CSV table of C-alpha atoms in Angstrom, one decimal:
chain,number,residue,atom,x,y,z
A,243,UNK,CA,0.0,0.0,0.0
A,244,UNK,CA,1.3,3.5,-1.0
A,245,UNK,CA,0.8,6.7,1.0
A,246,UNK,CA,-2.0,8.0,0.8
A,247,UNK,CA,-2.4,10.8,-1.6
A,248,UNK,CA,-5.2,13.6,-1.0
A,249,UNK,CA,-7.8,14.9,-4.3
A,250,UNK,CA,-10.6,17.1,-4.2
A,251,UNK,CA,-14.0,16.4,-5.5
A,252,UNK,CA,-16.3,19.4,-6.3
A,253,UNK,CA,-19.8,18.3,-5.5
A,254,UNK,CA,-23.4,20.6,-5.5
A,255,UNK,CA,-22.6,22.9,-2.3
A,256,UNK,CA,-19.2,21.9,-1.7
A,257,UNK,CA,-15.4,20.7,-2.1
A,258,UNK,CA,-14.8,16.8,-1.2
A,259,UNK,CA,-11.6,16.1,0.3
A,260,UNK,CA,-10.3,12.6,-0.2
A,261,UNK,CA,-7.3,10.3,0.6
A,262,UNK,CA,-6.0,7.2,-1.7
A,263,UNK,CA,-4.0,4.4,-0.5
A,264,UNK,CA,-3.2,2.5,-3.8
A,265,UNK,CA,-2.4,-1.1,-3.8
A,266,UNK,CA,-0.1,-2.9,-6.7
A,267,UNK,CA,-1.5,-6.0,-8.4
A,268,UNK,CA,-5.0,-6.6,-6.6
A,269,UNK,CA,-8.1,-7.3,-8.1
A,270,UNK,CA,-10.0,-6.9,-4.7
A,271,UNK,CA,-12.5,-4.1,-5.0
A,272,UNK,CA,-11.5,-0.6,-3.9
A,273,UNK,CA,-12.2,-0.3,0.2
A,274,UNK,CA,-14.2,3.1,0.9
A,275,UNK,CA,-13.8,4.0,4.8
A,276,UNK,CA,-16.8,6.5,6.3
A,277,UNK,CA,-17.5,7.8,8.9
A,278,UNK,CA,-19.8,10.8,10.3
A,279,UNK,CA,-19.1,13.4,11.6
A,280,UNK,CA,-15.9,11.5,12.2
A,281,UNK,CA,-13.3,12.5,9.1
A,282,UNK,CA,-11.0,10.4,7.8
A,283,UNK,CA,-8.3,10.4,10.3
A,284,UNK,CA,-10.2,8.2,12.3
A,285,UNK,CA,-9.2,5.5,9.9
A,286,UNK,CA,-5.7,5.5,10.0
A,287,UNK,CA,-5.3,2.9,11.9
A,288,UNK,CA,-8.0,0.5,10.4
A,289,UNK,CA,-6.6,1.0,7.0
A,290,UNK,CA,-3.0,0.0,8.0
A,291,UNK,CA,-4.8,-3.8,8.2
A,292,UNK,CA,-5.6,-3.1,4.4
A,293,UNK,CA,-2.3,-3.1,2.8
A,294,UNK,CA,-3.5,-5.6,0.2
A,295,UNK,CA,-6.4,-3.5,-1.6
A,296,UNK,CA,-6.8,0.4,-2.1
A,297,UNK,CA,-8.3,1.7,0.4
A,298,UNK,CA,-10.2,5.3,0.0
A,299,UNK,CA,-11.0,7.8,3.0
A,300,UNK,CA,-13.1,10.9,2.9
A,301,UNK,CA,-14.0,14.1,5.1
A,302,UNK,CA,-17.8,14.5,4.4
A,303,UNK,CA,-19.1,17.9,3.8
A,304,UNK,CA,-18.6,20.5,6.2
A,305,UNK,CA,-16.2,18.7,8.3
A,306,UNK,CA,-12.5,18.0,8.4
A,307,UNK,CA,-11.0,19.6,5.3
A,308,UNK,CA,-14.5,19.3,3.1
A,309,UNK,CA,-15.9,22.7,2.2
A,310,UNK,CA,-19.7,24.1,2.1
A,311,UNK,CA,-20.5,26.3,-0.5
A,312,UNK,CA,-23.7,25.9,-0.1
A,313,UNK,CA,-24.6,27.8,3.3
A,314,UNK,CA,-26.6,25.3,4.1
A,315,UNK,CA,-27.0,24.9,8.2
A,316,UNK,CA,-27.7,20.8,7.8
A,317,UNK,CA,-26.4,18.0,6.5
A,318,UNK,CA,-28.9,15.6,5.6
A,319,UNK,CA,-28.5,11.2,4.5
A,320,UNK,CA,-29.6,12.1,1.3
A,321,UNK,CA,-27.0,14.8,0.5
A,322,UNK,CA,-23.9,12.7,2.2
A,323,UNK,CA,-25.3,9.5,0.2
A,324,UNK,CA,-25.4,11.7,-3.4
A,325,UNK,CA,-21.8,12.5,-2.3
A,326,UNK,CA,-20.5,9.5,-1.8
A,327,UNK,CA,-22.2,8.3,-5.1
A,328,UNK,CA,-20.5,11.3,-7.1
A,329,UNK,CA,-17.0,9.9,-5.3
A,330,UNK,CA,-17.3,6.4,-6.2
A,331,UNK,CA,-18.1,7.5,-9.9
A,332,UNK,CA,-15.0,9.8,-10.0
A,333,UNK,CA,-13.3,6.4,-8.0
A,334,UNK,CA,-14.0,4.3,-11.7
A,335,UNK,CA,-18.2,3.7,-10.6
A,336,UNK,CA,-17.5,0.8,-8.6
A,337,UNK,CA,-18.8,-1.5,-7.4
A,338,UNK,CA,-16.5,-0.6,-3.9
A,339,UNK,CA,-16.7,-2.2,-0.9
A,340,UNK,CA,-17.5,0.1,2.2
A,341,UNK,CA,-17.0,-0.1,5.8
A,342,UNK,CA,-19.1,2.8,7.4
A,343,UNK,CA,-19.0,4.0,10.9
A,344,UNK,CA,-22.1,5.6,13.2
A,345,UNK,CA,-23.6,8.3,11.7
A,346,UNK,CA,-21.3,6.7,8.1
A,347,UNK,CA,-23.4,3.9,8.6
A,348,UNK,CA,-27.0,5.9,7.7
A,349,UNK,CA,-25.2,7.5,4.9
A,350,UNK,CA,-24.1,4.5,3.6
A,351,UNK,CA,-27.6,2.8,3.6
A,352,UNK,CA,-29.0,5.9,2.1
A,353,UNK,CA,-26.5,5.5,-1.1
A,354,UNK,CA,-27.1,1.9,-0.9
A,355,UNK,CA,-31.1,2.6,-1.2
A,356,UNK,CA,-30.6,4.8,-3.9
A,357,UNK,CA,-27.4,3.5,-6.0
A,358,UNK,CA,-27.2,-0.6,-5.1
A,359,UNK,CA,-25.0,-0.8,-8.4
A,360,UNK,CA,-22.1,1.0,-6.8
A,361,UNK,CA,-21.6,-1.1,-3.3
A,362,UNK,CA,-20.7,-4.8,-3.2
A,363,UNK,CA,-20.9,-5.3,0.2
A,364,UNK,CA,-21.9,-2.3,2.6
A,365,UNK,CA,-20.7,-3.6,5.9
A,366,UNK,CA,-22.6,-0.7,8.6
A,367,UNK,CA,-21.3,-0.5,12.0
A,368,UNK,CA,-23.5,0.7,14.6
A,369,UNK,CA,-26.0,3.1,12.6
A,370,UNK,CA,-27.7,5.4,15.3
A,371,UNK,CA,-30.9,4.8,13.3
A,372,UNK,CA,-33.3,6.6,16.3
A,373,UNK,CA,-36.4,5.9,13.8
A,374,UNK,CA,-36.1,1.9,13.8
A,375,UNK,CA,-35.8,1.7,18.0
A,376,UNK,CA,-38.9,0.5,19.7
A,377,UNK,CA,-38.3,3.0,22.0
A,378,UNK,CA,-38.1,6.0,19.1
A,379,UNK,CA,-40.8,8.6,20.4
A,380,UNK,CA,-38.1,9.2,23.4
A,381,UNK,CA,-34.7,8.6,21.6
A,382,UNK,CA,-35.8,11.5,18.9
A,383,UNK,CA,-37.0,13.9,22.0
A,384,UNK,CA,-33.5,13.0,24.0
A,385,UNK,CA,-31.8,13.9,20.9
A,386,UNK,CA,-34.0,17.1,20.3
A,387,UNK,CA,-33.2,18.0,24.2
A,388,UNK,CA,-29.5,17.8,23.0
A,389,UNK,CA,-30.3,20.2,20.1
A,390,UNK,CA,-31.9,22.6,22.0
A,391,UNK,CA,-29.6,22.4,24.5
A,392,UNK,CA,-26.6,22.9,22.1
A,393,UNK,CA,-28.1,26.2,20.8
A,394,UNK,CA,-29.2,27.3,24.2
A,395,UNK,CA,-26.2,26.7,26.1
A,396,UNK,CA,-23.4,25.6,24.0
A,397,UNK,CA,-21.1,23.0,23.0
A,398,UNK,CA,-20.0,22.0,26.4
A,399,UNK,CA,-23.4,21.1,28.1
A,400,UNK,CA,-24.6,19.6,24.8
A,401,UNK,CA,-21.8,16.9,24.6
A,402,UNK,CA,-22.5,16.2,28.2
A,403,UNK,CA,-26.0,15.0,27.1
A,404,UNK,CA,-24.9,13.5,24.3
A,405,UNK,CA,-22.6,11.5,26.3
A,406,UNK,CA,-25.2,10.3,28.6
A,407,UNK,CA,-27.8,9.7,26.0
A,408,UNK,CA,-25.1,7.2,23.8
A,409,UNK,CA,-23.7,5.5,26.9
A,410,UNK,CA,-27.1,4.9,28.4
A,411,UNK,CA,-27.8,1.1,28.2
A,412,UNK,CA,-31.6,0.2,27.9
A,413,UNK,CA,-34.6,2.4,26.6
A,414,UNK,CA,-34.1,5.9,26.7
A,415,UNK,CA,-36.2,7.3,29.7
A,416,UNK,CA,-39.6,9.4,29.2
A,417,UNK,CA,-37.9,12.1,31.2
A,418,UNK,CA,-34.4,12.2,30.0
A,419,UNK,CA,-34.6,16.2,29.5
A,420,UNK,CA,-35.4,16.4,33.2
A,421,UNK,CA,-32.9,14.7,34.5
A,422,UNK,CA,-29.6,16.3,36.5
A,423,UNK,CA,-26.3,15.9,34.5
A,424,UNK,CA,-22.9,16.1,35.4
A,425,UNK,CA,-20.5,19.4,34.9
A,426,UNK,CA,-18.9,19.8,31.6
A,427,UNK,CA,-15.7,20.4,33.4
A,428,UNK,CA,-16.2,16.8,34.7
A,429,UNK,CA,-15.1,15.5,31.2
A,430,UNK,CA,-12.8,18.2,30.7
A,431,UNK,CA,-15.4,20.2,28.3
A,432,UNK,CA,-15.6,24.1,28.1
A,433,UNK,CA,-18.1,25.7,30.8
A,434,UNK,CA,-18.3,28.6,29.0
A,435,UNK,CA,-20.4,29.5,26.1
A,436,UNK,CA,-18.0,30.7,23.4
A,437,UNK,CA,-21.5,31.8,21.3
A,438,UNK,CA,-20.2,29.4,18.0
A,439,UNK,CA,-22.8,27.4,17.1
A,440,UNK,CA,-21.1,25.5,13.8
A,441,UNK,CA,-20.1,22.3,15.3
A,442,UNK,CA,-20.1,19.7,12.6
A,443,UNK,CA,-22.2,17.1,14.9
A,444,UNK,CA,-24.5,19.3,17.1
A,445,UNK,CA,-25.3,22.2,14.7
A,446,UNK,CA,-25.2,19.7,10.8
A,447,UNK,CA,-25.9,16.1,11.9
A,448,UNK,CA,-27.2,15.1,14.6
A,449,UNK,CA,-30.9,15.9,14.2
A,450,UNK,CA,-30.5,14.6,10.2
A,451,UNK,CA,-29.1,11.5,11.0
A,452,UNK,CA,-31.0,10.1,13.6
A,453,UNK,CA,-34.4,11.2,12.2
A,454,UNK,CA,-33.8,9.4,8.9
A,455,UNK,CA,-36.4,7.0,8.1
A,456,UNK,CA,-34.7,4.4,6.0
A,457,UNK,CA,-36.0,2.8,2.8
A,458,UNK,CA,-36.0,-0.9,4.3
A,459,UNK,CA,-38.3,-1.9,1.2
A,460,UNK,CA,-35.3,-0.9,-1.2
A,461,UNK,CA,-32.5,-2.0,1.0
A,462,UNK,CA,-34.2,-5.8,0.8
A,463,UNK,CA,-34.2,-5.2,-2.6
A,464,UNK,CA,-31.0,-4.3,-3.4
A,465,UNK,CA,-28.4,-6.6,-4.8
A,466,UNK,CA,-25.6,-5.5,-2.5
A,467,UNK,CA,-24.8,-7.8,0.4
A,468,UNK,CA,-25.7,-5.2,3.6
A,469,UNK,CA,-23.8,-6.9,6.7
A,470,UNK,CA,-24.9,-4.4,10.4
A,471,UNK,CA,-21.6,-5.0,12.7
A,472,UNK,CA,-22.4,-4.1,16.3
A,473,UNK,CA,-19.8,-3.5,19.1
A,474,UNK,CA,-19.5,-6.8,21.9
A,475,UNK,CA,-18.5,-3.9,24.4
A,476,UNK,CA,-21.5,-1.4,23.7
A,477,UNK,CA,-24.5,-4.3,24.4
A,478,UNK,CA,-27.6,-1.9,25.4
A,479,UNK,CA,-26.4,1.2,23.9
A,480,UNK,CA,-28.5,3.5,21.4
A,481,UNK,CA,-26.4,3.1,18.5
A,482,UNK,CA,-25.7,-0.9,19.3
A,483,UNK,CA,-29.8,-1.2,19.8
A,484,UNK,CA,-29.9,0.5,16.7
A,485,UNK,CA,-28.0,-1.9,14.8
A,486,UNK,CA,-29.9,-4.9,16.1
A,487,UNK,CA,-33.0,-3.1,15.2
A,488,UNK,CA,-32.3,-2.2,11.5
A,489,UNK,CA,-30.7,-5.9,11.2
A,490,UNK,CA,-34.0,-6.9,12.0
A,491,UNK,CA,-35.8,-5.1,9.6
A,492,UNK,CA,-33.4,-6.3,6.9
A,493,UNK,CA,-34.4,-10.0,7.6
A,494,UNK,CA,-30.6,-10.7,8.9
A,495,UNK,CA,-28.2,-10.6,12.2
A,496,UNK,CA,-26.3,-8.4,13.4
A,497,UNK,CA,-22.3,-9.4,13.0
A,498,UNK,CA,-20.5,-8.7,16.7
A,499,UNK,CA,-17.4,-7.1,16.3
A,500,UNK,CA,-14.8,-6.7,19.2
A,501,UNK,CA,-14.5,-4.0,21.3
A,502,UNK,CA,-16.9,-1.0,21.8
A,503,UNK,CA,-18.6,1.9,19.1
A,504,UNK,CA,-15.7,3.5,18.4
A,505,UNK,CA,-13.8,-0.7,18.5
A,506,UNK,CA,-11.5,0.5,15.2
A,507,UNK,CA,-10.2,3.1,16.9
A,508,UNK,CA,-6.1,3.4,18.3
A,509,UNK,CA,-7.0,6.1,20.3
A,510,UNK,CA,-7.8,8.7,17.6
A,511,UNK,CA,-10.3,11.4,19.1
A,512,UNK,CA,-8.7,10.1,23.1
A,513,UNK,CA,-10.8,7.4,22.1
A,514,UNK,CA,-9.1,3.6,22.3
A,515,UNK,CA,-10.7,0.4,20.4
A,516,UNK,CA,-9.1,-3.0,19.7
A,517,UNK,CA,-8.4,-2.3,15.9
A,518,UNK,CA,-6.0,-5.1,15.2
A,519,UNK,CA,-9.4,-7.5,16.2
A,520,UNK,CA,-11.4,-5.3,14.2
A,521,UNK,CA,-9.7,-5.4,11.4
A,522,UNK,CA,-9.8,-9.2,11.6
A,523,UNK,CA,-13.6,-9.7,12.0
A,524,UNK,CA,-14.0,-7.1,9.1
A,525,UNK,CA,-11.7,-8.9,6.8
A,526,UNK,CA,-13.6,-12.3,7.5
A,527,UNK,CA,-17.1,-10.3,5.8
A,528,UNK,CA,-15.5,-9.1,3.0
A,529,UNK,CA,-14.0,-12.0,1.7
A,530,UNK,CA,-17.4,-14.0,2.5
C-alpha cells in the first residue's frame, strides 16, 4: 500500500476532500472507509490492516478539510449518500466495498437505497438509526433535548448530554430532559459559552441523521450484500440497539465485532478500540 495521496472532488454545495492508498496488483475491490461526523483520520489505523487492496477515505461535507459552499446549516442522509455516489463514480463507478462508521453507517444505507450498483458489500457499523428503536418517540425527544440544549447553552453542556444519551444502556427514559447531569468540566469540556454554534455534529448532523427513516423496502431489494456489525463492548447502547434493530428489519443478524462503538479506533479522538481485532472480524465479511 502506497501513501496516501489527498484529491478534491467538487460536488453541488461543496469541495470533497479525499485520501487514496493505492495497492499494486489486486483485483480486490477498492475499500471506501466512512464515517460521520468523524473525518478520515479516524481510519488510519483501520486502513493500515488493508495493505492488500486500495483503500479510500473521505471528510464529508462541512467537516475536516470538506468545504460548504452551499450555506446550508444541515447535512442531511440524502445529500452525504449523493456525495458518496458522485466519489465512487470519480473512483472508476465501482462497485466498492465500504466499511461505514455511526452516523457513516446511515449515509451509507442511504447511497445503498438509492445507487445498489455501486456497493458490493456495505458492511454498517452501529448506525444510530433513532427511527427503527422500539423505543423511538423518546430517543428523537432525547436527541432534540440535546439540540436545544446545544443552541441554548453551548457546545460544552450539549456533549454532556450526548454523552449520557449514547452511553445509556436500555430504553431511553420518558424524562431524559429532566434529568440532572454532570459538569462539563467533569469530562474536561468548556463551561463557557464561546456563542459558536457550527459544530459539525451538534449544529449539521445530529438531528438529520438520527431522524432518517430508511427505505427498508429498497434495501431488501438491493443486490448489495448489507452486513450491520455491532460493538460486543456497547450491548444496550442507542447506536448498538440500533443496529440490532435495523438488522431486524433487513431480515438478517447483526455481526459482533470486538471492542466498543468506536472498537476500530487506536485512540484517535482520546478514544481507544481493539483495531488489530477489528480489522480481523471485518476482513472475515469481505471475503465472505
Amino acid at each position: 500500500m502506497s501513501e496516501p495521496k489527498t484529491h478534491t472532488l467538487e460536488v453541488p454545495g461543496g469541495i470533497l476532500h479525499y485520501d487514496v492508498r493505492e495497492a499494486e496488483a489486486t483485483t480486490a475491490p477498492t475499500l471506501l472507509m466512512i464515517g460521520s461526523p468523524m473525518d478520515a483520520s479516524g481510519f488510519t489505523a483501520l486502513a493500515g490492516h488493508f495493505r492488500d487492496r486500495t483503500v479510500v477515505t473521505y471528510d464529508p461535507r462541512g467537516i475536516g478539510r470538506s468545504e460548504r459552499t452551499d450555506g446550508a446549516a444541515e447535512s442531511t442522509p440524502e445529500l452525504h449518500a449523493d456525495d458518496l455516489h458522485r466519489l465512487i463514480t470519480a473512483l472508476g463507478g465501482g462497485p466498492v466495498d465500504i466499511f461505514a462508521s455511526s452516523g457513516g453507517a446511515v449515509n451509507g444505507l442511504a447511497l445503498v437505497a438509492r445507487h445498489p450498483e455501486q456497493v458490493r458489500t456495505l458492511v454498517a457499523h452501529e448506525p444510530p438509526a433513532a427511527q427503527a428503536l422500539p423505543d423511538r418517540e423518546q430517543a428523537l425527544a432525547a436527541v432534540v433535548d440535546i439540540r436545544r440544549t446545544y443552541e441554548r447553552d453551548g457546545l460544552g453542556p450539549a456533549m454532556v448530554k450526548f454523552i449520557a444519551v449514547t452511553g445509556l444502556r436500555g430504553e431511553i427514559p420518558a424524562d431524559f430532559a429532566d434529568r440532572p447531569v454532570q459538569s462539563p468540566a467533569d469530562f474536561g469540556l468548556p463551561t463557557e459559552d464561546d456563542g459558536s454554534r457550527d459544530d459539525p455534529m451538534f449544529a449539521q448532523n445530529l438531528m438529520t441523521c438520527t431522524h432518517y427513516e430508511h427505505d427498508f423496502d429498497a434495501l431488501r431489494a438491493a443486490p448489495t450484500r448489507i452486513v450491520i456489525g455491532v460493538g460486543a463492548e456497547s450491548e444496550g447502547e442507542m447506536a448498538h440497539r440500533a443496529g440490532v434493530a435495523v438488522a431486524e428489519r433487513l431480515g438478517t443478524k447483526p455481526v459482533t465485532f470486538p471492542s466498543h462503538h468506536g472498537g476500530f479506533l487506536d485512540g484517535e479522538f482520546g478514544m481507544k478500540g481493539d483495531p488489530d481485532a477489528f480489522a480481523v472480524t471485518l476482513r472475515q465479511l469481505l471475503i465472505e
